[in-house]
Amino acid sequence: MSTAIEFPTLFSSLDLGSITLENRIFSSGHDTVMAHDGQVTDQLVAYHRARAEGGAGLIVMQVAGIHETARYTSHVLMITDDSCIPGYRRLAEAVHKHDCKLISQIFHPGREIMESQDGALPVALAPSAVPNERFHVMPRALSIELIEEIVAGYASGAARLKWAGLDGVEITASHGYLPAQFLNPHTNVRDDRYGGSLENRMRMLRETAAAVRAAVGPDFVVGVRISADERTFDGTDSSEIVQLCRTLDTDGHIDYLNVTEGTSASQSGSTHIVAPMAYAAAYTAPSAAVIKQAVSVPVLVAGRINQPHEAETVLAGGQADACAMTRALICDPDMPVKAQTQRVDEIRACIACNQACIGHFHLGYPISCIQRPETGRELQFGKPTPAAHSKKIMVVGGGPAGMKAAAVAAQRGHRVTLYEAAGRVGGQVLLAERLPHRGEFGGAATNLIAEIARSGVEVKTRTCVDIDLVRREAPDEIVVATGAVPYRPELELDDALPVFDAWDVVTTGAGDLPRGRIVIADWRCDWTGLGVAEMIARSGGRKVTLCVNGNAAGEMLQQYTRNAMLAAVFEANVEIITNVRLYGADEDTVYLQNTLTAQPVLVDDVAGLVLALGHRQNDSLLRELQTLGTPVHAIGDCMSPRTVEEATLDGLRVASGI
């Protein structure tokens, strides 16, 4: 395989302690929710095998708990006894077959406990009894004896992973987890040898690194992941982080530093664990550069590096030695080999929506991708299987569901024509990309458009499909993906008050809205209400009141995306009223009802009302076609209005079975 001229640094080798990486693209540690009873599963092996096969130089696995008190979720991998070794060995063998190296994070969360194991809250441990703001956990201060036991757990866990055939371990001292809690003077108020001075606060991590090195010897990689800036009101000073890195480097026990930003401990800090599209590409690279100048070991960096050219810029500029492209690999595991063989245009670019990757993790489901539902489902949909017989397939509707179905069906050998009534394909994605800070969402359409073109799908736009057209075309099977339209329930409305659908506002902008107070009635509590609220508030001359039918605006969104959008509407001075349903409106008043008490809620001096009340399926054609006798498959919103994730998954499932 020849090295692509466009990315000479990215596809150069890198020595990392006792190993050499084939390239500088790596997948950073991220929970997959693919473990079972603390053990590696076939699903997890298949997931990482796909990324190794796609050309990643290094995979850093998700956290592995090193002590019984490290169970921060109900699905965390554990390395506290030898039963873990066979599973890790299978995984290492699968990854190594593709010249990819494998490292595992070793981990204790301290007070950052996300969930219970059985419904009863555990006793969380930390350097001191200082509460967590995000999960509302009050921990118990660690005794000296338990600190020593945990340090020994890091060492014994690392030794097991070496025995299993991995290439190294990464001590997770980032994102406010236990080692970071010792370092932070706000969370560590001890008065013994582990607290007080910076030297004392560094002691736990230094002892851990030394113990791990002693347990694994010189021919096994030991790294440390660290947050250069915790991005929170009570984080460790960044200058002390740099001093820590210098000290770890001087101690001589570690082979690299993996730099990121953020902390699990607060809402603002946690957003940077998996930053949404509101943040610039590679925005953490300057922090990594500061640390790189202070140490001699290689410095890796993570933080919204989604495209090969972004990674090449970071590396060529000397800001870091390797780039985590984790979500890029979730979205397209073949991204490295495509970049290296000069097929950059074929890369399916991550849009940082966070919905099915970190979003699934927070819901307790195996991670996936809204653009590539095959991710996490490699055992079922790893490779398209050729169709037994080539059929003429008619796909009606050019949104994400229709495009995904068309692409997969064509890849399997069917003759596919996609029909779209509008002038361009894309569906609701074309609306989402118009909202503030959501421009990258349009990539979901761009990537699918490229995919159907490469697959040989014939696309006919500005074509309204009816039953007569279907009879003339005589397809063997029909896939109906006609989407949805805005839903408007029966409301008591006075024609004197202008009323608008959110879709129309997104399409035309806020310019047609009257000046004054605009009320948005938001039933779904997703990106539509929040995005339209910010768009209108920033248009000038309008005060926005967002009335949501839930406990919080954006409550259906992944929390980091929601946090970023909420911050934006707060900054735009949007007023939010929660737990209300729209009842009606007259000349200048909007009438709502509290969903908990049924009491009336009135908003006065209103100039206009915007409805974001969800959608209803557009299924009239489906019902007609079901009378023809030709096999008909309904997918996406025409079955039930949901999100892009379900649309593409429907398309994949149906097209894989034709």
XYZ file of C-alpha atoms in Angstrom:
658
model
C 0.000 0.000 0.000
C 1.509 3.326 -1.047
C 1.468 6.366 1.205
C -0.856 9.106 0.035
C 1.070 12.248 -0.860
C -1.647 14.394 0.718
C -0.980 13.075 4.235
C 2.734 12.296 4.596
C 2.872 12.846 8.360
C -0.385 11.094 9.127
C 0.802 7.957 7.370
C 4.292 7.888 8.795
C 5.227 5.432 11.536
C 5.500 6.382 15.204
C 7.501 4.722 17.952
C 5.472 4.429 21.122
C 7.654 2.873 23.777
C 8.351 -0.709 22.730
C 5.950 -0.706 19.757
C 5.799 1.029 16.388
C 2.527 2.278 14.957
C 2.005 1.913 11.201
C 0.322 5.321 11.078
C -0.761 8.073 13.447
C -4.511 7.543 13.403
C -5.896 6.015 16.562
C -9.226 5.272 18.162
C -9.267 6.662 21.695
C -10.860 4.878 24.624
C -14.643 5.068 24.522
C -17.310 2.915 26.125
C -19.197 0.767 23.630
C -21.822 -0.911 25.852
C -20.727 -4.175 24.226
C -19.374 -5.838 27.354
C -21.387 -8.443 29.238
C -20.834 -9.305 32.888
C -17.596 -7.335 32.728
C -16.226 -9.499 29.898
C -15.236 -8.990 26.255
C -17.947 -10.220 23.857
C -18.051 -11.341 20.217
C -19.818 -8.068 19.429
C -16.946 -6.056 20.904
C -14.363 -8.124 19.012
C -16.216 -7.567 15.727
C -16.506 -3.836 16.424
C -12.777 -3.331 16.962
C -11.829 -5.765 14.189
C -13.653 -3.531 11.699
C -11.587 -0.495 12.730
C -8.335 -2.442 12.625
C -9.213 -3.820 9.204
C -10.035 -0.292 8.062
C -6.470 0.847 8.701
C -6.276 2.417 12.170
C -2.727 2.331 13.523
C -3.768 1.994 17.157
C -6.907 1.164 19.090
C -7.124 2.295 22.705
C -9.902 0.260 24.247
C -12.533 1.473 26.643
C -11.892 1.669 30.360
C -11.312 -1.493 32.344
C -12.104 -1.373 36.048
C -9.146 -2.257 38.295
C -11.032 -2.548 41.598
C -14.517 -3.617 42.601
C -15.315 0.016 43.488
C -14.532 1.030 39.883
C -17.889 -0.126 38.488
C -19.120 3.264 37.278
C -21.713 1.745 34.925
C -23.518 -1.589 34.802
C -21.634 -2.563 31.642
C -18.013 -1.717 32.411
C -15.222 -4.159 31.523
C -13.405 -5.503 34.578
C -9.845 -6.801 34.947
C -9.889 -7.673 38.623
C -9.324 -11.423 38.111
C -7.909 -13.817 35.507
C -11.312 -14.587 33.982
C -10.869 -11.484 31.803
C -7.802 -12.844 29.999
C -9.366 -15.147 27.329
C -11.687 -12.441 26.031
C -8.958 -9.838 25.796
C -6.706 -12.394 24.095
C -9.338 -13.035 21.398
C -9.657 -9.324 20.845
C -5.901 -8.770 20.658
C -5.512 -11.565 18.120
C -8.311 -10.149 15.950
C -6.798 -6.650 15.934
C -3.189 -7.755 15.461
C -4.084 -9.646 12.266
C -4.470 -6.240 10.618
C -1.160 -4.714 11.824
C -3.001 -2.600 14.371
C -1.793 -2.190 17.953
C -4.096 -2.582 20.945
C -3.936 -0.730 24.266
C -6.533 -0.747 27.046
C -7.420 2.039 29.425
C -7.134 1.053 33.092
C -9.519 2.896 35.281
C -11.082 3.982 38.518
C -13.825 6.653 38.383
C -13.584 7.819 41.985
C -16.761 9.758 42.694
C -17.833 9.830 38.998
C -20.402 7.045 39.337
C -22.964 7.209 36.518
C -25.338 4.447 37.491
C -26.099 1.662 39.910
C -25.420 -2.019 39.317
C -28.805 -3.147 40.597
C -30.842 -0.052 41.434
C -29.214 0.585 44.807
C -26.668 3.393 44.860
C -23.100 2.294 45.623
C -20.664 3.940 48.015
C -18.522 6.175 45.826
C -14.913 6.846 46.777
C -12.771 9.931 46.269
C -9.755 11.659 47.810
C -12.117 13.724 49.961
C -15.823 13.995 50.740
C -16.509 16.651 48.095
C -19.730 16.191 46.095
C -20.073 15.764 42.358
C -22.233 18.405 40.658
C -23.247 16.414 37.604
C -24.310 13.089 39.122
C -25.056 14.495 42.594
C -22.823 11.959 44.323
C -21.375 12.550 47.777
C -18.325 10.286 48.027
C -16.514 8.781 50.985
C -12.887 9.812 51.515
C -10.393 7.059 50.730
C -8.264 5.639 53.504
C -4.512 5.250 52.980
C -4.967 1.485 52.957
C -7.607 1.646 50.224
C -5.489 4.006 48.124
C -2.678 1.456 48.269
C -5.114 -1.325 47.348
C -6.352 0.625 44.332
C -2.808 1.393 43.172
C -2.051 -2.331 43.403
C -5.208 -2.966 41.376
C -3.897 -0.820 38.520
C -0.690 -2.885 38.531
C -2.316 -6.310 38.663
C -4.854 -5.359 36.007
C -2.095 -4.161 33.689
C -0.223 -7.438 34.204
C -3.331 -9.410 33.176
C -3.673 -7.353 29.999
C -0.037 -7.990 29.141
C -0.610 -11.699 29.670
C -3.635 -11.467 27.347
C -1.427 -10.197 24.522
C -2.245 -6.493 24.423
C 0.463 -3.998 23.551
C -0.009 -1.639 26.464
C -2.219 0.138 28.960
C -3.320 3.733 29.408
C -3.912 5.057 32.922
C -7.061 7.161 32.707
C -6.242 10.333 34.615
C -8.439 12.562 32.456
C -11.986 13.916 32.741
C -12.095 14.234 36.501
C -11.676 10.522 37.259
C -9.871 9.299 40.368
C -6.250 10.308 39.583
C -7.515 13.718 38.412
C -9.519 14.082 41.630
C -6.317 13.655 43.623
C -4.607 16.318 41.501
C -7.415 18.881 41.832
C -7.197 21.042 45.008
C -10.977 21.571 44.878
C -11.704 17.839 45.146
C -8.650 16.880 47.205
C -8.635 18.631 50.594
C -6.645 15.957 52.398
C -4.025 16.885 54.983
C -1.874 13.741 54.649
C 0.847 12.830 52.138
C -1.731 12.702 49.302
C -3.065 16.241 49.776
C -2.022 19.859 50.081
C 0.994 20.665 47.927
C 1.132 19.884 44.209
C 3.802 17.286 44.948
C 1.459 15.518 47.334
C -1.533 15.766 45.002
C 0.524 14.169 42.210
C 1.601 11.308 44.425
C -1.254 8.890 43.739
C -0.796 9.042 39.956
C 2.982 8.834 40.193
C 2.736 5.801 42.445
C 0.270 4.228 40.045
C 2.562 4.744 37.038
C 5.514 3.306 38.961
C 3.520 0.290 40.144
C 2.202 -0.440 36.653
C 5.680 -0.210 35.149
C 7.078 -2.532 37.779
C 4.310 -5.037 37.061
C 4.658 -5.094 33.251
C 8.359 -4.468 32.696
C 10.042 -2.372 30.005
C 8.609 -4.140 26.932
C 4.989 -3.079 27.447
C 3.594 0.362 26.702
C 2.342 2.505 29.575
C 0.570 5.775 28.786
C -1.440 8.348 30.685
C -4.532 10.184 29.480
C -4.877 13.682 30.902
C -7.214 16.661 30.496
C -5.051 19.673 29.730
C -7.959 21.986 30.542
C -10.950 20.692 32.495
C -13.123 23.530 31.169
C -15.065 23.957 34.389
C -15.423 26.428 37.234
C -13.472 24.282 39.713
C -10.938 22.497 37.549
C -7.239 21.995 38.135
C -5.151 24.921 36.945
C -3.709 24.133 33.517
C -0.216 25.160 34.635
C -0.332 22.400 37.261
C -1.378 19.926 34.567
C 1.733 20.867 32.586
C 3.883 20.423 35.684
C 2.319 17.004 36.265
C 3.187 15.973 32.719
C 6.774 17.135 33.160
C 7.054 15.151 36.380
C 5.606 11.975 34.852
C 8.012 12.343 31.941
C 10.984 12.804 34.270
C 9.973 9.817 36.408
C 10.522 7.640 33.342
C 7.660 5.199 33.838
C 5.417 6.277 30.938
C 5.808 6.037 27.162
C 3.291 8.650 26.043
C 0.683 11.205 27.107
C -2.798 11.292 25.572
C -4.156 14.834 25.853
C -7.823 15.775 25.872
C -10.017 18.376 27.597
C -13.034 18.474 29.900
C -14.232 16.760 33.053
C -17.080 14.441 33.939
C -17.762 16.415 37.114
C -19.827 19.337 35.753
C -22.298 20.024 32.965
C -20.022 22.533 31.251
C -16.909 20.384 31.586
C -18.550 17.139 30.502
C -19.562 18.615 27.143
C -15.890 18.406 26.138
C -15.693 14.657 26.726
C -17.346 14.255 23.314
C -17.671 17.768 21.965
C -20.657 18.416 19.655
C -20.503 20.208 16.332
C -20.709 23.626 18.005
C -16.953 23.320 18.650
C -14.298 23.781 15.982
C -12.353 20.899 14.510
C -9.155 20.061 16.423
C -9.906 22.729 19.013
C -7.895 20.881 21.662
C -4.677 20.785 19.624
C -3.224 24.020 21.111
C -3.471 22.473 24.590
C -1.627 19.385 23.378
C 1.059 21.593 21.839
C 1.784 23.231 25.197
C 2.303 19.835 26.803
C 4.340 18.549 23.870
C 6.795 21.414 24.354
C 7.203 20.425 28.012
C 7.892 16.677 27.673
C 10.075 14.242 25.737
C 7.582 11.384 25.291
C 5.140 11.353 22.346
C 1.942 13.351 22.836
C -1.360 12.129 21.429
C -4.396 14.392 21.134
C -8.170 13.936 21.005
C -10.902 16.472 20.287
C -13.093 16.757 17.176
C -10.473 15.640 14.641
C -12.788 14.191 12.024
C -10.987 14.470 8.700
C -7.522 13.362 7.510
C -6.547 16.885 6.472
C -7.356 18.159 9.973
C -5.126 15.489 11.496
C -2.328 16.188 9.015
C -2.424 19.889 9.918
C -2.128 19.112 13.637
C 0.734 16.669 13.121
C 2.660 18.641 10.518
C 2.411 21.712 12.736
C 4.069 19.851 15.585
C 1.115 20.146 17.954
C 0.958 16.392 18.593
C 2.412 13.075 17.442
C -0.824 11.146 16.779
C -4.493 12.044 16.467
C -7.538 10.363 17.948
C -10.167 10.143 15.214
C -12.603 8.097 17.235
C -15.966 9.308 15.988
C -14.561 9.475 12.462
C -13.822 5.735 12.777
C -17.258 5.055 14.243
C -18.794 6.809 11.241
C -16.422 5.228 8.727
C -14.076 2.473 9.936
C -12.442 2.421 6.497
C -11.484 6.097 6.732
C -7.713 5.428 7.131
C -7.385 3.130 4.144
C -9.507 5.459 2.021
C -7.259 8.402 2.911
C -4.084 6.419 2.332
C -5.231 5.189 -1.093
C -6.294 8.663 -2.203
C -10.047 8.031 -1.968
C -10.766 10.938 0.346
C -14.002 11.746 -1.458
C -15.363 8.358 -0.379
C -14.915 9.055 3.332
C -18.165 9.283 5.274
C -17.423 12.275 7.489
C -18.589 12.402 11.094
C -20.925 15.334 11.810
C -20.494 15.283 15.618
C -24.231 14.897 16.251
C -23.459 12.544 19.203
C -26.834 10.862 18.836
C -25.997 7.187 18.382
C -22.397 7.044 19.650
C -22.093 8.685 23.073
C -25.882 9.104 23.043
C -26.410 5.346 22.990
C -23.819 4.895 25.738
C -25.654 7.311 28.012
C -28.875 5.374 27.390
C -27.182 2.023 28.065
C -27.312 0.707 24.475
C -24.454 -0.459 22.206
C -23.044 2.478 20.308
C -23.707 3.023 16.618
C -23.872 5.920 14.135
C -26.861 7.679 12.583
C -25.038 7.736 9.250
C -23.718 4.188 9.465
C -26.089 1.926 11.389
C -23.804 -1.014 10.556
C -21.542 0.239 13.352
C -22.119 -1.804 16.484
C -24.040 -4.306 14.353
C -20.995 -5.779 12.581
C -22.064 -9.345 13.365
C -25.340 -8.760 11.501
C -24.478 -6.188 8.839
C -20.672 -6.272 8.634
C -20.455 -6.805 4.877
C -23.281 -6.505 2.304
C -24.241 -9.926 0.963
C -24.845 -10.132 -2.804
C -28.478 -10.614 -3.749
C -29.439 -14.050 -5.066
C -31.283 -12.406 -7.978
C -30.979 -8.862 -9.298
C -34.309 -7.076 -9.030
C -35.725 -3.807 -10.258
C -36.236 -1.733 -7.117
C -38.212 1.494 -6.922
C -37.427 3.738 -3.920
C -39.906 6.562 -3.356
C -38.516 9.392 -1.253
C -35.031 10.875 -1.117
C -34.555 11.478 2.581
C -32.030 9.540 4.674
C -34.215 6.410 4.785
C -34.715 6.254 1.025
C -31.084 7.043 0.227
C -29.743 4.424 2.629
C -32.104 1.779 1.274
C -31.193 2.666 -2.297
C -27.452 2.555 -1.628
C -27.521 -0.793 0.178
C -29.845 -2.409 -2.358
C -27.626 -1.258 -5.237
C -24.474 -2.441 -3.465
C -26.071 -5.879 -3.222
C -26.613 -5.977 -6.986
C -30.151 -4.701 -7.471
C -31.127 -2.169 -10.161
C -32.346 0.802 -8.142
C -34.105 4.031 -9.084
C -34.805 6.636 -6.411
C -37.625 9.146 -6.908
C -37.815 12.480 -5.052
C -40.616 15.041 -5.390
C -38.419 18.004 -4.451
C -35.605 19.497 -6.469
C -32.912 17.793 -4.378
C -32.623 14.833 -2.085
C -31.897 15.143 1.628
C -35.232 15.350 3.421
C -35.307 16.931 6.879
C -31.508 16.997 6.989
C -31.723 20.000 4.674
C -33.718 21.784 7.372
C -31.486 20.858 10.289
C -28.367 22.194 8.595
C -29.896 25.694 8.396
C -30.045 26.166 12.153
C -27.339 27.945 14.181
C -24.285 25.745 14.899
C -25.908 22.854 12.997
C -24.363 23.359 9.577
C -22.355 20.132 9.762
C -25.581 18.152 10.044
C -25.943 18.616 6.302
C -23.063 16.190 5.955
C -25.512 13.376 6.675
C -27.185 14.165 3.340
C -23.938 14.912 1.503
C -22.438 11.586 2.521
C -25.517 9.601 1.504
C -25.740 11.428 -1.829
C -22.157 10.412 -2.571
C -22.909 6.856 -1.480
C -25.875 6.420 -3.818
C -23.851 7.918 -6.683
C -20.985 5.446 -6.141
C -23.485 2.597 -5.861
C -24.998 3.312 -9.275
C -28.442 4.391 -8.093
C -30.435 6.329 -10.698
C -31.945 9.449 -9.095
C -35.007 11.236 -10.467
C -35.847 14.500 -8.695
C -38.929 16.696 -9.179
C -40.887 13.511 -9.764
C -44.127 12.894 -7.898
C -44.809 9.185 -7.743
C -48.377 7.961 -8.055
C -49.874 4.556 -8.616
C -49.969 5.044 -12.406
C -46.197 5.700 -12.521
C -45.582 2.607 -10.463
C -47.685 0.513 -12.838
C -45.736 1.841 -15.828
C -42.349 1.181 -14.213
C -43.411 -2.280 -13.006
C -40.759 -2.707 -10.298
C -40.155 -6.063 -8.649
C -40.304 -4.434 -5.211
C -41.055 -0.953 -3.884
C -39.540 0.868 -0.934
C -41.677 3.754 0.313
C -39.838 6.484 2.202
C -42.193 9.416 1.755
C -41.390 10.936 5.134
C -43.634 13.095 7.272
C -45.283 16.498 7.358
C -45.728 18.936 10.271
C -48.416 17.907 12.713
C -50.999 20.451 13.768
C -53.566 19.280 16.333
C -56.943 20.885 16.878
C -56.210 24.247 18.527
C -58.319 27.257 19.419
C -56.605 29.888 17.290
C -57.605 33.452 16.487
C -56.723 34.367 12.923
C -55.554 37.753 14.200
C -52.342 36.195 15.592
C -49.862 35.079 12.909
C -49.081 31.362 13.219
C -46.095 29.674 11.537
C -44.777 26.116 11.276
C -41.204 25.645 12.476
C -40.249 24.054 9.135
C -41.260 27.218 7.305
C -39.264 29.408 9.677
C -36.172 27.234 9.192
C -36.620 27.271 5.430
C -37.170 31.003 4.955
C -35.467 32.414 8.048
C -36.898 34.665 10.737
C -37.334 37.655 8.446
C -41.028 37.009 7.806
C -41.872 36.948 11.502
C -43.380 40.049 13.108
C -41.351 42.097 15.565
C -42.064 41.626 19.246
C -42.502 38.513 21.375
C -42.514 35.203 19.507
C -43.781 32.121 21.310
C -42.530 28.695 20.176
C -44.684 25.718 21.182
C -42.243 22.789 21.302
C -43.736 19.312 21.757
C -40.761 17.164 20.788
C -38.127 18.907 22.965
C -35.388 18.288 20.410
C -33.161 20.331 18.090
C -36.092 21.972 16.306
C -37.405 24.057 19.193
C -33.984 25.032 20.537
C -32.556 25.770 17.097
C -35.509 27.871 15.950
C -35.491 29.730 19.276
C -31.880 30.771 18.860
C -32.384 31.612 15.184
C -35.283 33.959 15.985
C -33.652 35.469 19.079
C -30.557 36.403 17.115
C -32.542 37.868 14.215
C -33.035 41.196 15.996
C -36.145 42.942 17.282
C -37.739 39.814 18.715
C -38.043 38.366 22.206
C -38.459 34.580 22.256
C -40.372 32.445 24.721
C -39.815 28.726 24.216
C -42.653 26.671 25.710
C -41.732 22.999 25.972
C -43.887 19.944 26.585
C -41.308 18.345 28.863
C -39.162 18.818 31.938
C -36.436 20.595 29.969
C -35.821 22.087 26.553
C -33.861 19.650 24.415
C -34.475 16.722 26.758
C -34.660 14.297 23.806
C -31.145 15.247 22.693
C -27.855 13.688 23.748
C -26.785 15.644 26.802
C -23.576 17.208 25.431
C -25.427 18.427 22.347
C -28.268 19.646 24.563
C -25.838 21.460 26.862
C -24.258 23.310 23.961
C -27.631 24.298 22.500
C -29.022 25.343 25.882
C -25.962 27.488 26.514
C -26.543 29.188 23.169
C -30.220 30.002 23.864
C -29.388 31.245 27.371
C -26.812 33.572 25.846
C -29.451 34.724 23.336
C -31.793 35.593 26.263
C -34.479 33.091 25.312
C -37.117 32.597 28.002
C -38.007 28.933 28.612
C -41.268 27.676 30.123
C -41.318 23.944 30.847
C -44.084 21.371 31.324
C -46.736 23.068 29.221
C -48.947 22.050 26.314
C -50.399 24.449 23.775
C -54.136 25.033 24.027
C -54.773 28.003 21.768
C -54.169 31.697 21.067
C -56.034 34.898 20.391
C -54.959 38.302 19.112
C -51.957 38.737 21.461
C -52.100 35.944 24.029
C -50.972 32.320 23.872
C -52.863 29.922 26.129
C -51.071 26.899 27.541
C -51.789 24.289 30.184
C -49.388 22.946 32.771
C -48.892 19.230 32.043
C -48.565 18.377 35.737
C -51.359 20.388 37.307
C -53.641 21.297 34.359
C -53.486 24.924 35.514
C -53.628 27.578 32.775
C -50.423 29.325 31.726
C -50.758 32.549 29.726
C -48.136 34.402 27.740
C -49.214 37.962 26.915
C -48.089 40.619 24.431
C -47.370 38.016 21.768
C -46.689 39.044 18.176
C -46.485 35.578 16.632
C -46.702 31.853 17.362
C -44.392 29.168 15.929
C -45.515 25.540 16.050
C -42.931 22.801 16.596
C -45.447 20.105 17.448
C -43.827 17.143 15.740
C -44.795 15.368 12.541
C -47.279 12.872 11.210
C -46.485 10.170 8.705
C -47.057 10.889 5.018
C -48.341 7.432 4.108
C -51.159 7.966 1.597
C -49.080 6.526 -1.279
C -48.121 3.553 0.854
C -51.751 2.668 1.439
C -52.473 2.878 -2.309
C -49.485 0.751 -3.291
C -50.413 -1.974 -0.853
C -53.354 -2.787 -3.149
C -51.118 -3.571 -6.153
C -49.791 -6.959 -5.146
C -46.159 -5.930 -5.609
C -44.031 -6.313 -2.462
C -43.987 -2.947 -0.678
C -41.692 -1.939 2.203
C -42.297 1.183 4.303
C -39.348 2.789 6.062
C -38.493 5.944 7.954
C -40.989 8.605 8.925
C -43.754 7.335 6.652
C -43.958 4.386 9.045
C -43.584 6.491 12.178
C -41.918 9.899 12.523
C -38.641 9.445 14.380
C -35.071 10.618 13.686
C -32.337 10.200 11.078
C -30.959 7.298 13.079
C -34.093 5.192 12.726
C -34.482 6.239 9.090
C -31.076 4.931 8.026
C -31.461 1.799 10.148
C -34.830 1.072 8.523
C -33.229 1.535 5.118
C -30.375 -0.808 5.964
C -32.613 -3.534 7.368
C -35.092 -3.522 4.493
C -32.498 -3.301 1.728
C -30.409 -6.058 3.314
C -33.370 -8.410 3.102
C -34.524 -7.788 -0.487
